[in-house]
Tab-separated table of C-alpha atoms (C1' of nucleotides) in Angstrom:
chain	number	residue	atom	x	y	z
A	1	MET	CA	133.374	-56.731	-152.563
A	2	LEU	CA	129.511	-57.737	-152.829
A	3	GLU	CA	128.849	-61.168	-153.707
A	4	LEU	CA	127.507	-61.394	-157.198
A	5	GLN	CA	125.184	-64.057	-156.200
A	6	ARG	CA	123.450	-61.826	-153.815
A	7	ILE	CA	123.199	-58.972	-156.378
A	8	ARG	CA	121.694	-61.669	-159.103
A	9	ASN	CA	119.184	-63.133	-156.211
A	10	GLU	CA	118.085	-60.077	-154.102
A	11	LYS	CA	118.914	-57.022	-156.415
A	12	GLU	CA	115.627	-55.025	-155.241
A	13	ALA	CA	116.936	-55.144	-151.787
A	14	VAL	CA	120.413	-54.484	-152.340
A	15	LEU	CA	119.758	-51.275	-154.330
A	16	GLU	CA	117.164	-50.206	-151.361
A	17	GLY	CA	120.356	-51.038	-148.903
A	18	LEU	CA	122.919	-48.867	-151.105
A	19	LYS	CA	120.293	-45.982	-150.931
A	20	LYS	CA	121.115	-45.623	-147.014
A	21	ARG	CA	124.425	-44.685	-148.203
A	22	ASN	CA	122.567	-42.056	-150.244
A	23	ILE	CA	123.822	-43.736	-153.376
A	24	ASP	CA	122.062	-44.674	-156.565
A	25	ALA	CA	123.336	-47.965	-157.761
A	26	ALA	CA	120.785	-48.720	-159.982
A	27	ALA	CA	122.614	-48.180	-163.130
A	28	THR	CA	125.726	-49.679	-161.973
A	29	ILE	CA	123.729	-52.930	-160.893
A	30	THR	CA	121.940	-53.196	-164.177
A	31	LYS	CA	124.940	-52.773	-165.968
A	32	LEU	CA	126.506	-55.729	-163.809
A	33	LEU	CA	123.722	-57.556	-164.620
A	34	GLU	CA	123.702	-57.105	-168.030
A	35	VAL	CA	127.364	-58.090	-168.374
A	36	ASP	CA	126.662	-60.837	-166.249
A	37	GLN	CA	124.156	-62.301	-168.659
A	38	GLU	CA	126.097	-61.940	-171.544
A	39	TRP	CA	129.230	-63.462	-169.680
A	40	ARG	CA	127.531	-66.887	-168.865
A	41	LEU	CA	126.538	-67.484	-172.541
A	42	SER	CA	129.973	-66.459	-173.715
A	43	LYS	CA	131.104	-68.644	-171.622
A	44	ALA	CA	128.876	-71.639	-171.924
A	45	GLU	CA	129.878	-71.293	-175.610
A	46	LEU	CA	132.941	-71.395	-174.922
A	47	GLU	CA	133.083	-74.491	-172.721
A	48	GLY	CA	131.189	-75.856	-175.633
A	49	VAL	CA	134.195	-74.894	-177.901
A	50	SER	CA	136.638	-76.516	-175.595
A	51	ALA	CA	135.132	-79.842	-174.751
A	52	GLU	CA	134.779	-80.434	-178.501
A	53	LEU	CA	138.821	-79.467	-179.060
A	54	ASN	CA	139.252	-81.586	-175.946
A	55	GLN	CA	137.359	-84.327	-177.562
A	56	ILE	CA	139.259	-84.480	-181.084
A	57	ALA	CA	142.455	-84.094	-178.923
A	58	LYS	CA	141.906	-87.500	-177.380
A	59	GLU	CA	141.281	-88.906	-180.620
A	60	ILE	CA	144.270	-88.013	-182.402
A	61	GLY	CA	146.205	-89.288	-179.466
A	62	ASP	CA	144.125	-92.825	-180.056
A	63	LEU	CA	144.801	-92.763	-183.530
A	64	PHE	CA	148.515	-92.178	-183.085
A	65	LYS	CA	148.369	-95.276	-180.568
A	66	GLN	CA	147.256	-97.181	-183.134
A	67	GLY	CA	149.544	-96.288	-185.344
A	68	LYS	CA	147.135	-94.021	-187.899
A	69	GLN	CA	149.470	-91.494	-188.865
A	70	GLU	CA	147.537	-90.381	-191.803
A	71	GLU	CA	143.828	-90.376	-190.045
A	72	ALA	CA	145.378	-88.239	-187.293
A	73	ASN	CA	146.874	-85.682	-189.602
A	74	ALA	CA	143.603	-85.247	-190.855
A	75	ALA	CA	142.146	-84.817	-187.516
A	76	LYS	CA	144.186	-82.074	-186.821
A	77	SER	CA	142.837	-79.897	-190.149
A	78	LYS	CA	139.433	-79.940	-188.363
A	79	THR	CA	140.971	-78.101	-185.332
A	80	ALA	CA	141.846	-75.071	-186.760
A	81	ASP	CA	138.673	-72.961	-186.850
A	82	LEU	CA	137.860	-73.958	-183.478
A	83	LYS	CA	140.819	-73.082	-182.052
A	84	GLU	CA	140.337	-69.666	-183.950
A	85	LYS	CA	136.831	-69.537	-182.076
A	86	GLU	CA	138.035	-70.478	-178.709
A	87	SER	CA	140.688	-67.880	-178.914
A	88	THR	CA	137.987	-65.002	-179.507
A	89	LEU	CA	135.642	-66.294	-177.320
A	90	LYS	CA	138.015	-66.323	-174.659
A	91	THR	CA	139.199	-62.656	-174.922
A	92	LYS	CA	135.773	-61.817	-174.969
A	93	VAL	CA	134.708	-64.264	-171.625
A	94	ASP	CA	137.927	-62.550	-170.078
A	95	GLY	CA	136.884	-59.000	-170.874
A	96	LEU	CA	133.608	-59.464	-169.870
A	97	ASP	CA	134.970	-60.717	-166.426
A	98	ALA	CA	137.281	-57.895	-165.793
A	99	GLU	CA	134.001	-55.732	-166.816
A	100	MET	CA	132.261	-57.395	-164.205
A	101	THR	CA	134.816	-57.364	-161.248
A	102	GLN	CA	135.442	-53.412	-161.980
A	103	LEU	CA	132.360	-52.762	-161.684
A	104	LEU	CA	131.893	-55.100	-158.211
A	105	TYR	CA	134.540	-53.122	-156.919
A	106	GLN	CA	132.310	-49.811	-157.094
A	107	LEU	CA	130.026	-51.053	-155.076
A	108	PRO	CA	130.302	-50.535	-151.392
A	109	ASN	CA	128.572	-53.253	-148.790
A	110	VAL	CA	125.242	-53.015	-147.993
A	111	PRO	CA	124.253	-51.589	-144.625
A	112	ASN	CA	122.730	-53.717	-141.847
A	113	GLU	CA	119.072	-53.295	-141.627
A	114	LEU	CA	119.454	-51.270	-137.914
A	115	VAL	CA	121.908	-48.826	-139.831
A	116	PRO	CA	120.045	-45.580	-139.933
A	117	ALA	CA	119.706	-43.492	-143.723
A	118	GLY	CA	122.105	-40.534	-143.815
A	119	LYS	CA	124.366	-38.235	-145.540
A	120	ASN	CA	127.053	-37.556	-143.182
A	121	GLU	CA	127.909	-37.506	-139.320
A	122	LEU	CA	124.444	-35.324	-138.537
A	123	ASP	CA	122.513	-38.320	-139.367
A	124	ASN	CA	124.598	-40.584	-136.763
A	125	ILE	CA	122.219	-42.110	-133.922
A	126	THR	CA	123.730	-41.946	-130.168
A	127	VAL	CA	123.011	-45.079	-128.891
A	128	LEU	CA	124.423	-44.558	-125.596
A	129	GLU	CA	126.406	-41.758	-123.344
A	130	VAL	CA	128.076	-42.843	-120.399
A	131	GLY	CA	129.478	-40.266	-117.955
A	132	SER	CA	128.984	-36.657	-117.750
A	133	LYS	CA	131.483	-33.160	-119.304
A	134	ARG	CA	133.268	-32.906	-116.792
A	135	ILE	CA	133.266	-29.304	-114.878
A	136	TYR	CA	136.627	-27.550	-114.429
A	137	ASP	CA	136.845	-24.768	-111.761
A	138	PHE	CA	139.965	-23.348	-113.969
A	139	GLU	CA	140.697	-23.029	-117.496
A	140	ALA	CA	140.900	-26.344	-119.323
A	141	VAL	CA	144.102	-26.498	-121.376
A	142	PRO	CA	144.058	-28.354	-124.596
A	143	HIS	CA	146.326	-31.341	-124.682
A	144	TRP	CA	149.196	-29.609	-126.781
A	145	ASP	CA	149.821	-27.226	-124.461
A	146	LEU	CA	149.763	-29.724	-122.132
A	147	ALA	CA	152.282	-32.142	-123.907
A	148	LYS	CA	154.306	-29.036	-124.093
A	149	LYS	CA	154.056	-27.982	-120.705
A	150	TYR	CA	154.997	-31.206	-119.005
A	151	ASP	CA	157.484	-32.030	-121.802
A	152	LEU	CA	155.819	-35.262	-123.120
A	153	ILE	CA	155.258	-35.230	-126.834
A	154	ASP	CA	157.476	-32.761	-129.439
A	155	PHE	CA	155.793	-31.869	-132.189
A	156	GLU	CA	158.433	-29.442	-133.496
A	157	LEU	CA	160.837	-31.811	-133.226
A	158	GLY	CA	159.095	-34.537	-135.118
A	159	VAL	CA	158.686	-31.995	-137.918
A	160	LYS	CA	162.174	-31.597	-138.157
A	161	ILE	CA	163.112	-35.495	-137.762
A	162	THR	CA	160.255	-36.566	-140.598
A	163	GLY	CA	157.636	-33.913	-141.035
A	164	ALA	CA	154.066	-32.988	-139.883
A	165	GLY	CA	152.274	-35.807	-138.751
A	166	PHE	CA	154.908	-37.678	-136.909
A	167	PRO	CA	155.074	-36.626	-132.961
A	168	ILE	CA	158.225	-37.628	-130.804
A	169	TYR	CA	157.103	-38.757	-127.567
A	170	LYS	CA	159.299	-37.968	-124.833
A	171	GLY	CA	160.182	-39.507	-120.604
A	172	LYS	CA	156.222	-39.582	-119.335
A	173	GLY	CA	154.888	-39.107	-122.672
A	174	ALA	CA	156.920	-41.841	-123.945
A	175	LYS	CA	156.417	-44.008	-121.079
A	176	LEU	CA	152.730	-43.545	-121.053
A	177	GLN	CA	152.737	-44.830	-124.771
A	178	ARG	CA	153.649	-47.940	-123.729
A	179	ALA	CA	151.800	-48.127	-120.798
A	180	LEU	CA	148.520	-47.799	-122.847
A	181	ILE	CA	149.804	-50.747	-125.249
A	182	ALA	CA	150.285	-52.658	-122.506
A	183	PHE	CA	147.009	-52.323	-120.761
A	184	PHE	CA	145.295	-52.503	-123.967
A	185	LEU	CA	146.738	-55.888	-124.963
A	186	GLU	CA	146.225	-57.634	-121.701
A	187	GLU	CA	142.525	-56.502	-121.590
A	188	ALA	CA	142.560	-58.304	-124.931
A	189	GLU	CA	144.119	-61.034	-123.737
A	190	LYS	CA	141.594	-61.601	-120.782
A	191	ALA	CA	138.816	-61.230	-123.395
A	192	GLY	CA	140.083	-64.306	-124.891
A	193	TYR	CA	141.541	-62.378	-127.786
A	194	GLU	CA	145.028	-64.210	-129.165
A	195	GLU	CA	148.460	-61.813	-129.427
A	196	PHE	CA	149.892	-61.243	-132.830
A	197	ILE	CA	152.775	-59.373	-133.673
A	198	PRO	CA	152.576	-58.845	-137.904
A	199	PRO	CA	154.679	-57.112	-140.778
A	200	LEU	CA	153.992	-53.409	-140.770
A	201	VAL	CA	154.662	-53.560	-144.456
A	202	VAL	CA	151.852	-55.925	-146.780
A	203	ASN	CA	152.108	-56.945	-150.398
A	204	GLU	CA	149.405	-55.816	-153.053
A	205	ALA	CA	147.272	-58.935	-152.517
A	206	SER	CA	146.989	-58.243	-148.794
A	207	GLY	CA	145.652	-54.762	-149.825
A	208	TYR	CA	142.771	-56.108	-151.847
A	209	GLY	CA	142.416	-58.438	-149.369
A	210	THR	CA	140.751	-56.283	-146.964
A	211	GLY	CA	139.498	-53.690	-149.384
A	212	GLN	CA	142.323	-50.663	-149.062
A	213	LEU	CA	143.327	-51.373	-152.824
A	214	PRO	CA	141.940	-50.513	-155.414
A	215	ASP	CA	139.887	-47.490	-153.961
A	216	LYS	CA	141.931	-46.337	-151.215
A	217	GLU	CA	145.360	-46.477	-152.636
A	218	GLY	CA	146.570	-42.726	-151.930
A	219	GLN	CA	145.939	-43.190	-148.425
A	220	MET	CA	148.746	-45.620	-147.809
A	221	TYR	CA	152.570	-45.062	-147.905
A	222	TYR	CA	153.968	-47.169	-150.879
A	223	VAL	CA	157.561	-48.691	-150.994
A	224	ASN	CA	158.415	-48.411	-154.774
A	225	GLU	CA	161.131	-50.553	-154.600
A	226	ASP	CA	159.589	-53.742	-153.318
A	227	ASP	CA	155.707	-52.825	-154.354
A	228	LEU	CA	155.167	-52.889	-150.763
A	229	TYR	CA	152.540	-50.831	-148.894
A	230	LEU	CA	153.129	-49.642	-144.879
A	231	ILE	CA	149.988	-50.797	-143.112
A	232	PRO	CA	147.530	-48.029	-142.523
A	233	THR	CA	145.758	-50.620	-139.452
A	234	ALA	CA	146.693	-53.945	-138.348
A	235	GLU	CA	143.262	-54.978	-139.575
A	236	VAL	CA	145.193	-55.529	-142.775
A	237	PRO	CA	147.947	-57.922	-141.897
A	238	LEU	CA	145.682	-59.440	-139.173
A	239	THR	CA	142.481	-60.371	-141.408
A	240	ASN	CA	145.046	-61.401	-144.329
A	241	ILE	CA	146.127	-64.156	-142.215
A	242	TYR	CA	143.313	-65.865	-142.982
A	243	ARG	CA	143.366	-64.946	-146.968
A	244	ASP	CA	142.742	-68.310	-149.096
A	245	VAL	CA	141.831	-70.260	-145.907
A	246	ILE	CA	138.987	-72.883	-145.759
A	247	LEU	CA	138.282	-73.557	-142.397
A	248	PRO	CA	137.561	-77.356	-141.472
A	249	SER	CA	134.462	-77.108	-140.081
A	250	GLU	CA	131.885	-74.713	-138.853
A	251	ASP	CA	132.693	-74.302	-135.084
A	252	PHE	CA	135.087	-71.735	-134.772
A	253	SER	CA	135.271	-68.330	-133.398
A	254	ILE	CA	138.959	-66.675	-134.482
A	255	LYS	CA	139.533	-63.624	-132.313
A	256	MET	CA	142.984	-61.932	-133.560
A	257	THR	CA	144.691	-58.656	-131.405
A	258	GLY	CA	147.850	-56.777	-132.648
A	259	TYR	CA	149.622	-53.703	-131.704
A	260	THR	CA	151.357	-51.770	-134.544
A	261	PRO	CA	152.014	-48.350	-135.880
A	262	CYS	CA	149.667	-47.201	-138.234
A	263	PHE	CA	150.477	-45.334	-141.020
A	264	ARG	CA	148.568	-42.848	-143.152
A	265	ARG	CA	149.124	-40.513	-145.466
A	266	GLU	CA	145.413	-38.271	-144.244
A	267	ALA	CA	146.059	-36.517	-148.318
A	268	GLY	CA	143.951	-33.477	-147.896
A	269	SER	CA	143.492	-33.025	-144.273
A	270	TYR	CA	144.431	-29.711	-142.574
A	271	GLY	CA	143.440	-27.006	-140.099
A	272	LYS	CA	142.411	-27.588	-136.734
A	273	ASP	CA	141.398	-31.409	-137.350
A	274	VAL	CA	145.156	-31.780	-137.605
A	275	ARG	CA	146.287	-29.811	-134.088
A	276	GLY	CA	148.416	-31.835	-131.928
A	277	LEU	CA	147.304	-35.318	-131.711
A	278	ASN	CA	143.836	-35.291	-133.547
A	279	ARG	CA	145.223	-36.616	-136.948
A	280	LEU	CA	148.888	-37.987	-137.163
A	281	HIS	CA	150.616	-39.954	-139.974
A	282	GLN	CA	152.051	-42.296	-137.981
A	283	PHE	CA	150.003	-43.640	-134.851
A	284	ASP	CA	149.889	-46.634	-132.251
A	285	LYS	CA	146.596	-49.034	-132.297
A	286	VAL	CA	145.960	-51.854	-131.023
A	287	GLU	CA	143.474	-53.754	-132.992
A	288	ILE	CA	140.784	-56.495	-132.399
A	289	VAL	CA	140.073	-58.759	-135.255
A	290	ARG	CA	137.492	-61.530	-135.376
A	291	ILE	CA	136.516	-64.230	-137.705
A	292	GLU	CA	132.827	-65.601	-137.256
A	293	HIS	CA	130.302	-67.785	-138.358
A	294	PRO	CA	127.336	-65.488	-140.008
A	295	SER	CA	125.229	-66.523	-137.455
A	296	ASN	CA	127.332	-65.091	-134.790
A	297	SER	CA	128.645	-61.628	-136.074
A	298	GLU	CA	125.847	-60.242	-134.448
A	299	LYS	CA	126.931	-61.421	-130.780
A	300	ALA	CA	130.621	-60.931	-132.065
A	301	LEU	CA	130.292	-57.030	-132.095
A	302	GLU	CA	128.081	-56.904	-129.078
A	303	GLU	CA	131.134	-58.438	-127.122
A	304	MET	CA	133.298	-55.976	-129.084
A	305	ILE	CA	131.722	-52.722	-128.168
A	306	ASP	CA	131.439	-54.326	-124.713
A	307	HIS	CA	135.174	-54.474	-124.858
A	308	VAL	CA	135.581	-51.349	-125.968
A	309	LYS	CA	133.233	-49.802	-123.408
A	310	GLY	CA	135.283	-51.459	-120.676
A	311	LEU	CA	138.675	-49.879	-121.943
A	312	LEU	CA	137.292	-46.606	-121.545
A	313	GLU	CA	135.415	-47.050	-118.438
A	314	LYS	CA	138.437	-48.177	-116.828
A	315	LEU	CA	140.496	-45.074	-118.005
A	316	GLY	CA	138.062	-43.290	-116.468
A	317	LEU	CA	136.550	-41.286	-119.564
A	318	HIS	CA	133.151	-39.775	-120.343
A	319	TYR	CA	132.115	-41.326	-123.900
A	320	ARG	CA	129.326	-41.717	-126.212
A	321	ILE	CA	128.704	-44.361	-129.159
A	322	LEU	CA	127.292	-43.655	-132.065
A	323	ARG	CA	125.431	-45.910	-134.746
A	324	LEU	CA	126.996	-44.213	-138.049
A	325	CYS	CA	124.258	-43.792	-140.625
A	326	GLY	CA	124.492	-45.153	-144.321
A	327	GLY	CA	127.133	-42.016	-145.622
A	328	ASP	CA	129.227	-42.137	-142.755
A	329	THR	CA	129.621	-45.759	-142.828
A	330	GLY	CA	132.940	-46.963	-144.098
A	331	PHE	CA	132.719	-48.571	-147.827
A	332	ALA	CA	133.337	-52.303	-146.729
A	333	SER	CA	131.611	-52.195	-143.595
A	334	ALA	CA	127.872	-53.058	-143.061
A	335	MET	CA	127.463	-51.806	-139.675
A	336	THR	CA	129.693	-49.301	-137.595
A	337	TYR	CA	130.045	-48.093	-133.930
A	338	ASP	CA	132.118	-45.237	-133.275
A	339	PHE	CA	133.307	-44.071	-129.595
A	340	GLU	CA	134.163	-40.662	-129.108
A	341	VAL	CA	135.252	-38.959	-126.059
A	342	TYR	CA	134.404	-35.155	-125.347
A	343	SER	CA	137.345	-32.992	-124.950
A	344	ALA	CA	136.462	-30.008	-122.999
A	345	ALA	CA	139.499	-27.742	-123.753
A	346	GLN	CA	138.620	-28.598	-127.386
A	347	GLU	CA	134.793	-28.345	-127.248
A	348	LYS	CA	134.431	-31.163	-129.118
A	349	TRP	CA	133.817	-34.966	-129.477
A	350	LEU	CA	137.179	-37.081	-130.273
A	351	GLU	CA	136.619	-40.093	-132.040
A	352	VAL	CA	138.875	-42.888	-130.593
A	353	SER	CA	137.465	-46.172	-131.707
A	354	SER	CA	135.453	-47.706	-134.808
A	355	VAL	CA	134.064	-51.248	-134.390
A	356	SER	CA	132.465	-52.691	-137.535
A	357	ARG	CA	131.137	-55.865	-139.052
A	358	PHE	CA	132.163	-56.508	-142.630
A	359	ASP	CA	129.787	-59.380	-143.042
A	360	THR	CA	130.966	-61.531	-146.257
A	361	PHE	CA	132.348	-58.195	-147.730
A	362	GLN	CA	136.048	-59.047	-146.971
A	363	SER	CA	135.635	-62.513	-146.983
A	364	THR	CA	134.691	-62.453	-150.476
A	365	ARG	CA	137.854	-61.292	-151.910
A	366	LEU	CA	139.862	-62.958	-149.080
A	367	LYS	CA	138.264	-65.920	-150.221
A	368	LEU	CA	137.747	-67.095	-146.364
A	369	ARG	CA	135.398	-70.037	-145.707
A	370	PHE	CA	134.360	-72.282	-143.847
A	371	LYS	CA	133.038	-76.248	-144.010
A	372	THR	CA	129.461	-76.989	-143.161
A	373	ALA	CA	128.352	-79.643	-141.534
A	374	ASP	CA	127.317	-80.924	-144.915
A	375	LYS	CA	130.607	-80.503	-146.730
A	376	LYS	CA	129.751	-77.366	-148.315
A	377	THR	CA	131.642	-73.832	-148.423
A	378	GLN	CA	130.550	-70.676	-147.022
A	379	LEU	CA	132.138	-67.628	-146.451
A	380	CYS	CA	133.116	-66.185	-143.147
A	381	HIS	CA	131.960	-62.868	-141.287
A	382	THR	CA	135.150	-60.831	-140.288
A	383	LEU	CA	134.934	-58.119	-137.859
A	384	ASN	CA	137.152	-55.457	-136.289
A	385	GLY	CA	137.864	-52.634	-134.066
A	386	SER	CA	140.197	-50.722	-132.347
A	387	ALA	CA	140.877	-51.372	-128.718
A	388	LEU	CA	142.313	-48.748	-128.773
A	389	ALA	CA	143.925	-45.906	-130.922
A	390	LEU	CA	146.379	-44.169	-128.880
A	391	PRO	CA	146.833	-40.336	-129.914
A	392	ARG	CA	143.305	-39.499	-129.316
A	393	ILE	CA	143.307	-41.771	-125.839
A	394	VAL	CA	146.184	-39.850	-124.872
A	395	ALA	CA	144.926	-36.289	-125.710
A	396	SER	CA	141.901	-37.420	-124.013
A	397	LEU	CA	143.335	-38.559	-120.754
A	398	LEU	CA	145.584	-35.401	-120.690
A	399	GLU	CA	142.689	-33.048	-121.110
A	400	ASN	CA	140.092	-34.932	-119.117
A	401	HIS	CA	141.992	-35.682	-115.862
A	402	GLN	CA	144.074	-32.459	-115.786
A	403	THR	CA	144.213	-30.772	-112.628
A	404	PRO	CA	146.499	-27.425	-111.659
A	405	GLU	CA	148.842	-29.876	-109.913
A	406	GLY	CA	149.386	-32.031	-113.071
A	407	VAL	CA	147.496	-34.923	-114.724
A	408	ILE	CA	146.371	-37.637	-112.919
A	409	VAL	CA	146.756	-41.261	-114.342
A	410	PRO	CA	143.795	-43.633	-113.930
A	411	GLU	CA	144.277	-46.183	-111.430
A	412	ALA	CA	144.161	-49.065	-113.995
A	413	LEU	CA	147.027	-47.726	-115.679
A	414	ARG	CA	149.154	-46.869	-112.734
A	415	LYS	CA	150.966	-50.372	-112.756
A	416	TYR	CA	151.658	-50.111	-116.052
A	417	THR	CA	153.133	-46.114	-116.142
A	418	GLY	CA	154.429	-46.491	-112.755
A	419	PHE	CA	153.826	-42.999	-112.030
A	420	ASP	CA	150.397	-41.927	-110.972
A	421	ILE	CA	150.483	-38.074	-112.016
A	422	ILE	CA	152.240	-35.923	-114.391
A	423	ASN	CA	153.489	-32.994	-113.400
B	1	G	C1'	174.864	-58.536	-153.981
B	2	G	C1'	177.118	-62.922	-156.758
B	3	A	C1'	176.098	-68.783	-157.987
B	4	G	C1'	173.267	-72.867	-158.179
B	5	A	C1'	168.531	-75.486	-156.949
B	6	G	C1'	163.377	-75.779	-156.819
B	7	A	C1'	157.521	-74.478	-156.543
B	8	U	C1'	152.545	-80.958	-157.681
B	9	G	C1'	146.229	-82.268	-153.756
B	10	G	C1'	145.631	-81.244	-145.922
B	11	C	C1'	150.923	-83.271	-145.786
B	12	A	C1'	154.667	-86.330	-147.962
B	13	G	C1'	156.113	-87.544	-152.494
B	14	A	C1'	155.835	-89.848	-158.117
B	15	G	C1'	154.801	-88.394	-162.929
B	16	C	C1'	158.850	-84.672	-167.150
B	17	G	C1'	154.583	-84.439	-174.166
B	18	G	C1'	148.833	-88.411	-175.001
B	19	U	C1'	143.146	-90.506	-172.873
B	20	U	C1'	146.727	-87.827	-165.820
B	21	G	C1'	142.124	-84.291	-162.006
B	22	A	C1'	147.263	-86.577	-161.695
B	23	A	C1'	150.482	-92.767	-158.941
B	24	U	C1'	151.815	-94.456	-154.029
B	25	G	C1'	151.852	-93.360	-148.696
B	26	C	C1'	149.893	-90.630	-144.577
B	27	A	C1'	145.719	-87.459	-142.469
B	28	C	C1'	140.530	-87.413	-142.854
B	29	C	C1'	135.312	-88.948	-143.749
B	30	G	C1'	131.698	-93.616	-144.102
B	31	G	C1'	131.181	-99.059	-144.321
B	32	U	C1'	132.891	-104.345	-142.754
B	33	C	C1'	134.431	-106.868	-138.677
B	34	U	C1'	134.193	-106.561	-133.127
B	35	U	C1'	130.802	-105.481	-126.302
B	36	G	C1'	133.530	-101.069	-127.379
B	37	A	C1'	138.407	-99.381	-129.705
B	38	A	C1'	142.828	-100.712	-132.270
B	39	A	C1'	144.185	-103.743	-136.642
B	40	A	C1'	142.556	-105.818	-141.114
B	41	C	C1'	139.482	-104.733	-145.296
B	42	C	C1'	136.108	-102.245	-148.780
B	43	G	C1'	134.549	-97.230	-150.112
B	44	G	C1'	134.888	-92.082	-150.244
B	45	C	C1'	138.022	-87.802	-150.283
B	46	G	C1'	140.689	-80.335	-153.283
B	47	U	C1'	139.135	-75.800	-155.360
B	48	A	C1'	136.179	-72.530	-158.645
B	49	C	C1'	132.587	-71.328	-162.216
B	50	C	C1'	128.514	-72.365	-165.552
B	51	G	C1'	123.929	-75.761	-166.322
B	52	A	C1'	117.103	-77.708	-163.315
B	53	G	C1'	120.279	-81.867	-164.455
B	54	A	C1'	123.230	-84.978	-167.049
B	55	G	C1'	126.881	-83.085	-167.664
B	56	G	C1'	130.896	-79.406	-169.017
B	57	U	C1'	135.304	-76.167	-168.113
B	58	A	C1'	139.183	-74.270	-165.126
B	59	U	C1'	142.769	-75.486	-162.107
B	60	C	C1'	149.823	-79.132	-161.229
B	61	G	C1'	153.561	-71.163	-157.834
B	62	G	C1'	151.347	-66.584	-161.259
B	63	G	C1'	151.196	-64.728	-166.486
B	64	G	C1'	152.543	-65.656	-171.704
B	65	G	C1'	153.892	-69.090	-175.864
B	66	U	C1'	154.728	-73.707	-178.976
B	67	U	C1'	151.731	-77.967	-180.348
B	68	C	C1'	146.061	-81.421	-182.715
B	69	G	C1'	147.236	-82.466	-177.257
B	70	A	C1'	151.373	-79.257	-171.483
B	71	A	C1'	152.011	-80.793	-164.575
B	72	U	C1'	155.416	-82.371	-168.554
B	73	C	C1'	158.657	-78.225	-173.656
B	74	C	C1'	160.066	-72.137	-174.464
B	75	C	C1'	159.693	-67.165	-172.239
B	76	U	C1'	158.709	-64.242	-167.963
B	77	C	C1'	157.396	-62.847	-163.217
B	78	U	C1'	157.005	-64.046	-157.976
B	79	C	C1'	158.245	-66.822	-154.093
B	80	U	C1'	161.289	-70.748	-151.210
B	81	C	C1'	165.657	-73.334	-150.439
B	82	U	C1'	171.595	-74.213	-150.521
B	83	C	C1'	176.088	-72.087	-150.571
B	84	C	C1'	179.162	-67.453	-151.094
B	85	G	C1'	179.264	-61.793	-149.396
B	86	C	C1'	177.749	-58.456	-146.236
B	87	C	C1'	175.118	-57.265	-142.181
B	88	A	C1'	171.148	-56.202	-136.789
RNA sequence: GGAGAGAUGGCAGAGCGGUUGAAUGCACCGGUCUUGAAAACCGGCGUACCGAGAGGUAUCGGGGGUUCGAAUCCCUCUCUCUCCGCCA
């Protein structure tokens, strides 16, 4: 959620920024400021009436103490009108308040100045490409065929047990999952992230805290009986650890990591995009989350990018980094870098990581703040990224490291897998 | 699942219809004293919103109600604890 203060003070800059998302928010913001104006006036009026009532109540209390019953009772009659007025104003102020919140929820984050304007993925900017496309001297096979050939993943069996998008990993396939999780967690730990194992279901307040609610309600699995949501990413429980927290000083840098399964309904997906491991309802991911002083979030983002680069390089994967354009940047993000790995067999780039800074967009909702040196409270910045999500990494590893003899396991992974080839 | 108890400031813990944003202790910050520190003493010390400011309003788990007035009474929701049952 954008800070109301910011919209008041920098209306033009906010509008300009949102244009990069291909959004014209002029009407919403004009309306918002109108409501805000009226809200402030009504609120001042309401508080005046409340102050008057409080004053009278105090006087009546004093009169009773002095035994002046009649005067006290006389004073009571004065309150009827004021109470009526207070109640009306209260209803009005609450209504305006709700209307403002509603409008604020509609506005996405203002993109960082580096974010290019644009509509969709075609307008993203490639900022770095490392490695080059592998040349195969045999016909490259897509990962779903390799998974079947080496009996690593059984998609049909997953359909039997649960449904499409819930694969069953077997044997070396299962072990590869475990190895990747362990590898990612240890790399994160080396980079200074503390590991957490959070709950996989969260309450409504947490959903609102990181911005999955109210807009993306349909993307989460919902447990009606207990009013809980299955997490779509570890970002939700990890970031919400710091909901309603005021850090005691400005000297902080919080780095968290966690492995969790992630659950996404992916309503509306179909066709070749969902083939094999490309898009699943349940998948494994190691997430990194940071809570930073505003002055450090740029550096933090760079560090996270370097971390993810390191992972991909250790896995021997050819990748590129994209700075997403306004239109392709997520609702809550101020700037997002996507990492993509090239799949020769599928002849396309697969998104394997997304690293974002949210500035104060999440912390506004989370009420996540810190105390400045002069005792003021100020909003923190939040950032997060996948480091990494498993399915497309597995797809990339299988496809890019395939040989006629089998799939070669990257050196860095061998101590976790215990085998160096899948055949 | 059944029965009971409870939810107060960073923590502990009073208050149980009247001027209480809230006693007291601890923690924390500033000061006096000291070569320095400790102790002692003095002062300060939640959050949010409105306001240029003075100040005002809200907040004692959430929501609603009774009352001139609610942390205190009533309703409701959520959560926690204890005992019983079940169980990895």
